[in-house]
Short mmCIF file of C-alpha atoms and ligand atoms in Angstrom, two decimals:
data_model
loop_
_atom_site.label_atom_id
_atom_site.label_comp_id
_atom_site.label_asym_id
_atom_site.label_seq_id
_atom_site.Cartn_x
_atom_site.Cartn_y
_atom_site.Cartn_z
CA MET U 1 -0.44 -17.46 -10.03
CA ILE U 2 -2.32 -19.81 -7.74
CA SER U 3 -4.76 -21.81 -9.90
CA ASN U 4 -8.50 -21.51 -9.42
CA THR U 5 -8.64 -25.21 -8.51
CA ARG U 6 -6.16 -24.55 -5.71
CA LEU U 7 -8.21 -21.55 -4.56
CA LEU U 8 -11.28 -23.80 -4.31
CA GLU U 9 -9.29 -26.31 -2.25
CA LEU U 10 -8.05 -23.57 0.07
CA ALA U 11 -11.58 -22.21 0.49
CA ALA U 12 -12.79 -25.69 1.41
CA GLU U 13 -9.98 -26.07 3.93
CA TYR U 14 -10.00 -22.64 5.58
CA GLY U 15 -13.59 -21.51 5.01
CA THR U 16 -14.77 -18.22 3.54
CA PRO U 17 -14.47 -15.31 3.38
CA LEU U 18 -10.76 -15.89 2.93
CA PHE U 19 -7.85 -13.72 1.82
CA VAL U 20 -5.29 -15.74 -0.11
CA TYR U 21 -1.94 -14.09 -0.82
CA ASP U 22 0.45 -15.49 -3.38
CA GLY U 23 3.79 -14.80 -1.72
CA SER U 24 5.68 -16.04 -4.79
CA LEU U 25 3.97 -13.44 -6.96
CA MET U 26 4.72 -10.67 -4.47
CA LEU U 27 8.42 -11.62 -4.52
CA GLU U 28 8.36 -11.73 -8.31
CA ARG U 29 7.03 -8.17 -8.32
CA TYR U 30 9.77 -7.14 -5.88
CA TYR U 31 12.50 -8.60 -8.10
CA ASP U 32 10.83 -7.11 -11.22
CA LEU U 33 11.74 -3.65 -9.99
CA PHE U 34 15.44 -4.55 -10.03
CA LYS U 35 15.02 -5.72 -13.62
CA PHE U 36 13.45 -2.41 -14.65
CA ILE U 37 15.79 -0.14 -12.71
CA HIS U 38 19.43 -1.09 -12.97
CA ASN U 39 21.00 1.39 -10.60
CA PRO U 40 23.07 -0.74 -8.18
CA ARG U 41 22.09 1.53 -5.30
CA LEU U 42 18.33 0.97 -5.70
CA LYS U 43 16.51 0.22 -2.43
CA ILE U 44 12.85 -0.76 -2.26
CA HIS U 45 11.01 0.22 0.90
CA TYR U 46 7.67 -1.58 0.91
CA ALA U 47 4.76 0.66 1.95
CA LEU U 48 3.57 -1.47 4.83
CA LYS U 49 0.22 0.31 4.97
CA ALA U 50 -0.81 -1.57 1.83
CA ASN U 51 -0.79 -4.89 3.67
CA TYR U 52 0.76 -5.56 7.06
CA ASN U 53 0.37 -9.33 6.95
CA PRO U 54 3.37 -10.69 8.90
CA GLY U 55 3.85 -13.61 6.50
CA LEU U 56 4.28 -11.22 3.58
CA LEU U 57 6.51 -8.91 5.62
CA GLU U 58 8.78 -11.82 6.49
CA LEU U 59 9.14 -12.76 2.84
CA LEU U 60 10.08 -9.21 1.91
CA ARG U 61 12.45 -8.97 4.86
CA ASP U 62 14.31 -12.06 3.68
CA ALA U 63 14.40 -10.70 0.13
CA GLY U 64 16.20 -7.58 1.45
CA ALA U 65 13.42 -4.98 1.25
CA GLY U 66 13.10 -2.01 3.54
CA ILE U 67 9.90 -0.55 4.98
CA ASP U 68 8.00 2.69 4.59
CA ALA U 69 6.08 3.11 7.85
CA VAL U 70 3.48 5.75 8.64
CA SER U 71 2.68 5.22 12.31
CA PRO U 72 4.68 4.28 15.41
CA ALA U 73 2.90 0.91 15.46
CA GLU U 74 3.94 0.21 11.87
CA VAL U 75 7.53 0.99 12.89
CA ARG U 76 7.23 -1.33 15.87
CA LEU U 77 5.75 -4.13 13.81
CA ALA U 78 8.60 -3.91 11.30
CA LEU U 79 11.22 -3.86 14.09
CA HIS U 80 9.50 -6.79 15.79
CA LEU U 81 9.66 -8.79 12.56
CA GLY U 82 13.41 -8.25 12.34
CA TYR U 83 13.79 -5.25 10.07
CA SER U 84 16.73 -3.28 11.48
CA PRO U 85 16.11 0.46 12.09
CA ASP U 86 18.28 1.45 9.13
CA ARG U 87 15.90 -0.44 6.81
CA ILE U 88 12.89 1.60 7.91
CA ILE U 89 11.76 5.14 7.12
CA TYR U 90 8.98 6.80 9.11
CA THR U 91 6.81 9.13 7.05
CA ALA U 92 3.86 10.20 9.12
CA ASN U 93 1.88 13.32 8.43
CA ASN U 94 0.44 15.45 11.20
CA MET U 95 2.42 13.50 13.77
CA THR U 96 2.26 14.39 17.44
CA ASP U 97 5.28 15.23 19.58
CA ALA U 98 4.81 11.97 21.46
CA GLU U 99 4.80 9.98 18.21
CA TYR U 100 7.96 11.74 17.12
CA ASP U 101 9.63 10.92 20.43
CA ARG U 102 8.61 7.26 20.27
CA VAL U 103 10.00 6.77 16.79
CA ALA U 104 13.13 8.87 17.37
CA ALA U 105 13.98 6.56 20.28
CA THR U 106 14.07 3.54 17.93
CA GLY U 107 16.78 5.04 15.71
CA VAL U 108 14.53 4.89 12.63
CA ILE U 109 14.97 7.86 10.32
CA ILE U 110 12.10 10.33 10.37
CA ASN U 111 10.81 11.93 7.20
CA ILE U 112 9.51 15.41 8.00
CA GLY U 113 6.82 16.90 5.79
CA SER U 114 6.04 20.31 7.28
CA LEU U 115 7.93 23.42 8.34
CA SER U 116 6.13 23.30 11.66
CA ARG U 117 7.47 19.81 12.45
CA LEU U 118 10.90 20.78 11.15
CA LYS U 119 11.03 23.70 13.58
CA LYS U 120 10.07 21.41 16.47
CA CYS U 121 12.75 18.96 15.40
CA ALA U 122 15.38 21.71 15.30
CA LYS U 123 14.35 22.75 18.80
CA ASN U 124 13.88 19.34 20.45
CA TYR U 125 16.36 17.19 18.52
CA PRO U 126 19.22 19.48 17.41
CA GLY U 127 21.95 17.71 15.49
CA SER U 128 19.72 14.86 14.30
CA ARG U 129 19.85 13.11 10.94
CA ILE U 130 16.56 13.41 9.11
CA CYS U 131 14.84 13.21 5.75
CA LEU U 132 12.62 15.95 4.30
CA ARG U 133 9.45 15.31 2.34
CA PHE U 134 8.65 17.80 -0.41
CA ASN U 135 5.47 18.20 -2.39
CA PRO U 136 6.59 17.35 -5.94
CA ASP U 137 4.03 19.72 -7.46
CA VAL U 138 2.83 17.02 -9.83
CA CYS U 139 -0.73 15.71 -9.66
CA ASP U 140 -1.36 12.12 -10.65
CA GLY U 141 -2.99 8.99 -9.31
CA ASP U 142 -5.87 6.66 -10.04
CA ASN U 143 -8.20 8.66 -7.85
CA GLU U 144 -8.29 12.20 -6.53
CA LYS U 145 -8.33 10.91 -2.96
CA THR U 146 -4.94 9.30 -3.45
CA MET U 147 -3.12 12.04 -5.34
CA THR U 148 -0.55 13.50 -2.99
CA GLY U 149 1.19 16.20 -5.04
CA GLY U 150 -0.05 19.66 -5.99
CA ASP U 151 -1.95 22.45 -4.31
CA LEU U 152 -4.86 20.55 -2.83
CA THR U 153 -2.99 18.08 -0.69
CA LYS U 154 -1.77 18.20 2.88
CA PHE U 155 1.54 16.49 2.15
CA GLY U 156 5.10 17.68 2.08
CA ILE U 157 6.97 20.96 2.19
CA LEU U 158 6.57 23.25 -0.81
CA LEU U 159 9.54 23.21 -3.16
CA ASP U 160 9.78 26.98 -3.04
CA ALA U 161 10.24 26.95 0.75
CA VAL U 162 13.84 25.73 0.42
CA GLU U 163 15.40 28.91 1.78
CA GLU U 164 13.19 28.78 4.86
CA VAL U 165 14.03 25.09 5.26
CA LYS U 166 17.74 25.85 5.12
CA ALA U 167 17.44 28.50 7.82
CA ILE U 168 15.62 26.10 10.17
CA VAL U 169 18.10 23.31 9.41
CA LYS U 170 20.97 25.65 10.26
CA SER U 171 19.33 26.82 13.47
CA GLY U 172 19.10 23.23 14.74
CA ASN U 173 22.34 22.01 13.17
CA LEU U 174 20.27 19.29 11.49
CA HIS U 175 21.76 16.82 9.03
CA ILE U 176 19.56 16.34 5.99
CA ILE U 177 20.59 12.95 4.68
CA GLY U 178 17.58 12.25 2.48
CA LEU U 179 14.95 14.04 0.41
CA HIS U 180 11.59 12.48 -0.37
CA GLU U 181 8.53 12.97 -2.53
CA HIS U 182 5.46 10.88 -3.26
CA THR U 183 3.22 11.85 -6.15
CA GLY U 184 0.21 9.59 -5.62
CA SER U 185 -1.06 6.05 -5.85
CA GLY U 186 -1.69 4.31 -9.16
CA LEU U 187 0.28 6.81 -11.25
CA GLN U 188 -1.21 6.89 -14.74
CA HIS U 189 1.67 8.50 -16.59
CA ILE U 190 5.37 7.65 -16.62
CA GLU U 191 5.98 11.33 -17.24
CA SER U 192 4.52 12.15 -13.79
CA VAL U 193 7.06 9.88 -12.10
CA LEU U 194 9.87 11.49 -14.06
CA GLN U 195 8.65 15.07 -13.57
CA SER U 196 8.36 14.55 -9.80
CA MET U 197 11.89 13.18 -9.77
CA ARG U 198 13.15 16.18 -11.74
CA ASN U 199 11.39 18.61 -9.40
CA LEU U 200 12.95 17.03 -6.33
CA MET U 201 16.37 16.81 -7.95
CA ALA U 202 16.20 20.49 -8.85
CA ILE U 203 16.39 21.42 -5.17
CA ALA U 204 18.68 18.53 -4.19
CA THR U 205 21.83 20.49 -4.88
CA ARG U 206 25.12 20.42 -2.97
CA GLU U 207 24.52 24.04 -2.14
CA ASN U 208 21.12 23.39 -0.53
CA PHE U 209 21.74 19.97 1.00
CA PRO U 210 25.43 18.99 1.09
CA GLU U 211 25.03 15.82 3.20
CA LEU U 212 22.57 13.79 1.14
CA GLU U 213 22.83 10.01 1.22
CA PHE U 214 19.60 9.11 -0.58
CA LEU U 215 16.68 10.42 -2.61
CA ASP U 216 13.36 8.69 -2.05
CA PHE U 217 10.80 8.96 -4.84
CA GLY U 218 7.86 7.39 -3.00
CA GLY U 219 5.55 4.75 -4.42
CA GLY U 220 2.57 4.81 -6.72
CA PHE U 221 3.54 2.30 -9.43
CA LYS U 222 0.30 1.31 -11.08
CA VAL U 223 -0.85 -2.24 -11.62
CA PRO U 224 -3.68 -3.32 -13.92
CA TYR U 225 -6.99 -3.87 -12.13
CA ARG U 226 -9.07 -4.58 -15.27
CA PRO U 227 -8.29 -7.58 -17.45
CA ASP U 228 -8.12 -5.40 -20.59
CA GLU U 229 -5.98 -2.70 -18.99
CA LYS U 230 -2.74 -1.90 -20.75
CA PRO U 231 0.18 -2.42 -18.38
CA VAL U 232 2.60 0.44 -17.86
CA ASP U 233 5.83 0.10 -19.86
CA TYR U 234 8.06 -0.36 -16.83
CA VAL U 235 11.09 -1.28 -18.94
CA SER U 236 11.03 2.11 -20.60
CA MET U 237 10.24 3.84 -17.32
CA GLY U 238 13.17 2.09 -15.60
CA GLN U 239 15.58 3.20 -18.34
CA GLN U 240 14.45 6.80 -18.02
CA ILE U 241 14.67 6.69 -14.22
CA ASP U 242 18.23 5.30 -14.44
CA ALA U 243 19.28 8.00 -16.90
CA LEU U 244 17.81 10.81 -14.81
CA PHE U 245 19.35 9.58 -11.58
CA ASP U 246 22.78 8.97 -13.15
CA GLU U 247 22.82 12.51 -14.43
CA PHE U 248 21.74 13.82 -11.05
CA CYS U 249 24.48 11.92 -9.21
CA ARG U 250 27.10 13.19 -11.64
CA ASN U 251 26.01 16.76 -10.97
CA TYR U 252 25.81 16.21 -7.23
CA GLY U 253 29.24 14.59 -7.29
CA LYS U 254 28.29 11.50 -5.29
CA ASP U 255 26.53 8.20 -5.95
CA LEU U 256 23.43 8.49 -3.80
CA ILE U 257 21.03 5.69 -2.93
CA MET U 258 17.81 5.67 -4.96
CA ARG U 259 14.74 4.66 -3.02
CA PHE U 260 11.19 3.83 -4.04
CA GLU U 261 8.31 2.89 -1.74
CA PRO U 262 5.80 0.79 -3.64
CA GLY U 263 2.82 -0.72 -1.86
CA LYS U 264 0.30 -1.68 -4.57
CA TYR U 265 2.95 -2.78 -7.04
CA LEU U 266 4.23 -5.42 -4.64
CA SER U 267 1.07 -6.63 -2.98
CA ALA U 268 -2.09 -5.76 -4.96
CA GLU U 269 -2.05 -8.53 -7.53
CA CYS U 270 -0.92 -11.22 -5.11
CA GLY U 271 -4.20 -11.11 -3.16
CA THR U 272 -7.59 -12.69 -3.77
CA LEU U 273 -10.63 -12.45 -1.52
CA ILE U 274 -12.79 -15.56 -1.81
CA THR U 275 -16.38 -15.04 -0.81
CA GLU U 276 -19.38 -17.37 -0.94
CA VAL U 277 -22.70 -16.34 -2.44
CA ASN U 278 -25.53 -17.27 -0.12
CA THR U 279 -28.49 -15.40 -1.66
CA ILE U 280 -29.67 -14.80 -5.21
CA LYS U 281 -32.47 -12.31 -5.47
CA HIS U 282 -34.29 -10.54 -8.32
CA ASN U 283 -35.27 -6.95 -7.60
CA ARG U 284 -37.21 -6.02 -10.73
CA THR U 285 -34.36 -4.69 -12.89
CA ARG U 286 -31.48 -6.14 -10.96
CA THR U 287 -30.25 -9.57 -10.05
CA ILE U 288 -28.40 -9.49 -6.78
CA ALA U 289 -25.76 -11.98 -5.71
CA GLY U 290 -25.40 -11.63 -1.94
CA CYS U 291 -22.08 -12.74 -0.43
CA ASN U 292 -20.70 -13.56 2.98
CA SER U 293 -18.24 -10.64 2.91
CA GLY U 294 -18.83 -6.91 2.60
CA PHE U 295 -17.23 -3.50 2.22
CA PRO U 296 -15.55 -3.47 5.65
CA GLN U 297 -13.39 -6.30 4.29
CA LEU U 298 -12.71 -4.75 0.88
CA ILE U 299 -13.67 -1.09 0.79
CA ARG U 300 -12.00 0.12 -2.41
CA PRO U 301 -15.08 -0.16 -4.68
CA VAL U 302 -17.19 1.83 -2.21
CA LEU U 303 -14.56 4.39 -1.26
CA TYR U 304 -12.88 5.02 -4.60
CA ASP U 305 -15.29 3.51 -7.13
CA ALA U 306 -12.41 1.15 -7.77
CA TYR U 307 -12.84 -1.76 -10.15
CA HIS U 308 -11.90 -5.19 -8.80
CA HIS U 309 -12.14 -8.06 -11.20
CA ILE U 310 -14.42 -10.88 -10.02
CA GLU U 311 -14.49 -14.48 -11.18
CA ASN U 312 -16.97 -17.22 -10.50
CA LEU U 313 -14.61 -19.91 -9.26
CA SER U 314 -17.15 -22.68 -8.89
CA ASN U 315 -19.18 -22.16 -12.08
CA PRO U 316 -16.72 -20.72 -14.60
CA ALA U 317 -18.60 -22.12 -17.61
CA GLY U 318 -22.04 -20.82 -16.60
CA ALA U 319 -24.02 -18.71 -19.08
CA PRO U 320 -23.11 -15.02 -18.63
CA GLN U 321 -25.57 -12.88 -16.69
CA VAL U 322 -25.48 -9.44 -15.16
CA TYR U 323 -25.33 -9.06 -11.38
CA ASP U 324 -24.95 -6.60 -8.58
CA ILE U 325 -22.44 -8.32 -6.31
CA CYS U 326 -23.45 -7.24 -2.83
CA GLY U 327 -22.08 -7.84 0.64
CA ASN U 328 -23.67 -8.68 3.98
CA ILE U 329 -23.58 -5.19 5.51
CA CYS U 330 -26.63 -3.08 6.28
CA GLU U 331 -25.99 -0.40 3.68
CA THR U 332 -27.21 -0.11 0.09
CA GLY U 333 -23.76 0.96 -1.06
CA ASP U 334 -22.32 -2.34 0.09
CA ARG U 335 -21.43 -3.59 -3.39
CA PHE U 336 -18.25 -5.10 -4.74
CA ALA U 337 -19.52 -4.56 -8.29
CA GLU U 338 -22.56 -3.11 -9.97
CA GLN U 339 -24.11 -4.52 -13.13
CA ARG U 340 -21.20 -6.87 -13.71
CA GLU U 341 -21.39 -9.73 -16.20
CA LEU U 342 -20.32 -13.07 -14.76
CA PRO U 343 -20.94 -16.73 -15.50
CA GLU U 344 -24.24 -17.69 -13.90
CA ILE U 345 -23.95 -17.42 -10.11
CA ARG U 346 -25.79 -20.01 -8.05
CA GLU U 347 -26.22 -19.99 -4.30
CA TYR U 348 -23.09 -21.48 -2.65
CA ASP U 349 -20.88 -20.53 -5.59
CA LEU U 350 -17.51 -19.07 -4.65
CA LEU U 351 -16.35 -15.79 -6.12
CA ALA U 352 -12.75 -14.62 -6.37
CA ILE U 353 -12.27 -10.87 -5.98
CA ARG U 354 -8.91 -10.06 -7.53
CA ASN U 355 -6.19 -7.56 -6.66
CA ALA U 356 -7.20 -7.83 -3.04
CA GLY U 357 -3.65 -7.74 -1.71
CA ALA U 358 -3.21 -3.98 -1.30
CA TYR U 359 -5.37 -1.67 0.81
CA CYS U 360 -8.06 -4.28 1.40
CA TYR U 361 -7.38 -6.17 4.63
CA SER U 362 -5.28 -3.25 5.88
CA MET U 363 -8.20 -0.84 5.42
CA GLY U 364 -10.60 -3.32 6.94
CA SER U 365 -12.85 -2.90 9.92
CA ILE U 366 -15.24 -4.90 12.03
CA TYR U 367 -18.25 -2.74 11.11
CA ASN U 368 -21.52 -4.60 11.83
CA LEU U 369 -19.36 -6.69 14.19
CA ARG U 370 -18.13 -9.09 11.59
CA ALA U 371 -14.58 -10.25 12.17
CA MET U 372 -12.03 -9.76 9.43
CA PRO U 373 -11.45 -12.93 7.39
CA THR U 374 -8.66 -15.44 7.81
CA GLU U 375 -5.62 -14.64 5.67
CA ILE U 376 -3.23 -17.20 4.28
CA VAL U 377 0.07 -16.76 2.49
CA VAL U 378 0.96 -19.34 -0.15
CA VAL U 379 4.48 -19.83 -1.52
CA ASP U 380 5.14 -22.32 -4.30
CA GLY U 381 1.68 -23.77 -3.74
CA LYS U 382 2.20 -24.33 0.01
CA VAL U 383 0.52 -22.43 2.83
CA ILE U 384 3.35 -20.84 4.83
CA HIS U 385 1.44 -18.45 7.05
CA ILE U 386 -2.05 -18.29 8.54
CA ASN U 387 -3.66 -15.30 10.25
CA ASN U 388 -6.82 -16.67 11.76
CA ARG U 389 -10.17 -14.98 11.72
CA MET U 390 -11.22 -13.91 15.19
CA ASN U 391 -14.19 -15.96 16.33
CA ASP U 392 -17.27 -14.05 17.43
CA GLU U 393 -16.62 -14.66 21.10
CA ASP U 394 -13.11 -13.17 20.89
CA LEU U 395 -14.47 -10.32 18.83
CA ILE U 396 -17.00 -9.49 21.53
CA LYS U 397 -14.34 -9.92 24.20
CA SER U 398 -12.14 -7.41 22.40
CA VAL U 399 -15.04 -4.94 22.37
CA LEU U 400 -15.90 -5.48 26.01
CA ALA U 401 -12.27 -5.57 27.14
CA ARG U 402 -12.00 -1.86 26.46
CA THR U 403 -14.99 -1.12 28.67
CA GLY U 404 -13.50 -3.10 31.51
CA LYS U 405 -16.56 -5.38 31.58
CA GLN U 406 -16.45 -9.16 31.64
CA VAL U 407 -18.18 -11.30 29.04
CA ALA U 408 -21.39 -12.68 30.49
CA LYS U 409 -21.24 -16.42 30.98
N1 LLP A 501 4.88 6.28 0.07
C1 LLP A 501 4.04 7.16 0.64
C2 LLP A 501 4.58 8.30 1.37
C3 LLP A 501 2.65 6.96 0.54
O1 LLP A 501 1.82 7.84 1.10
C4 LLP A 501 2.15 5.83 -0.15
C5 LLP A 501 0.71 5.59 -0.24
C6 LLP A 501 3.06 4.94 -0.75
C7 LLP A 501 4.43 5.20 -0.61
C8 LLP A 501 2.62 3.71 -1.48
O2 LLP A 501 1.81 3.98 -2.56
P1 LLP A 501 1.42 2.78 -3.55
O3 LLP A 501 2.69 2.29 -4.19
O4 LLP A 501 0.78 1.73 -2.75
O5 LLP A 501 0.49 3.36 -4.55
N2 LLP A 501 -5.84 3.32 -0.10
C9 LLP A 501 -5.54 3.78 -1.44
C10 LLP A 501 -4.07 4.05 -1.63
C11 LLP A 501 -3.55 4.99 -0.58
C12 LLP A 501 -2.09 5.26 -0.74
C13 LLP A 501 -1.55 6.02 0.42
N3 LLP A 501 -0.16 6.29 0.34
C14 LLP A 501 -6.06 2.78 -2.45
O6 LLP A 501 -6.57 1.74 -2.04
O7 LLP A 501 -6.00 3.03 -3.65
#
């Protein structure tokens, strides 16, 4: 972990708000997975949507990871950064014909999650090698908005539609080389991971799909967001995953590749958003610490009621007090934390918002016309990659560029 002293130095050097990513920690998390799961044919495809920072993607590329991409631009970014097509899987939902065509032309395998798209594939791309996404029929996740299995979600083909799937596959002479499921994000129970695997394996028979090369069990591995949160027993989970998959391969009669697609597990904990408090204000019952960042830069608390741990970097020994930690956006809901106890916050103190490496910058926007912060990637204490904040002039140019107007001198 990057020390708080180092975070203060980096904030002084690069200004705030600032995203700092600990590349060493992300790689440690990547290698962790190979310690938990021992199958020699395990492949980790990082869910790029969690954080598309090129510095992080280069580290994972060099470590041997693959990519789970969900838009043609994510595919292009990964290809541009040197991931070969065979290391990428494209899992969009509700994709257009044009998107399909663009990705098919790159040679990246497409993961199809609806009968409608499968029919179009059989018609337009007969003979192609594809993957099929099924709904695992298991509901889990840290938030109902991010649960992807079960009746209420838009994802995947129903498990009981296998016969229909087979008929379409036959009509287009398609080659099903992979099956996929994703249960949700922040899976609370090991049993959910295992049950989803079992449900997919139950239809992954030689009889149904004789040409399988891999099974992909999605992402969703949970990381602790609260300091007192009990970590998942990944050693035990890994053993159970290995046992299940071994048994499956024996029954199938072939050693398939086992894929997972973690996003949060790899990148959440490696990120910290440093923000400066510029205003302390007492509103009768509440003390408000107003910062120079806001929910467009880290939306998870507002969107999912997610807890992000916050530390006072510059006054760690201050007497504890209770604060609403608010941003600089013109909305009352613009809070990183409500009624949170922290060491006394003074104006110009720097706060560290933890677990800001997954679904923070990548879900960011320029709402209120505030540019997204600079991001830096640190490996072994050294800054190896900088993504600069856009200055206001460039931000305005980017807005005006799309109208075809020139910036007034
Ligand atoms: N594979 C597929 C097909 C997915 O849809 C996702 C996430 C993943 C893998 C990676 O899941 P992870 O390991 O990161 O949990 N914005 C939300 C999370 C959305 C997840 C969307 N899909 C959040 O901030 O909690």
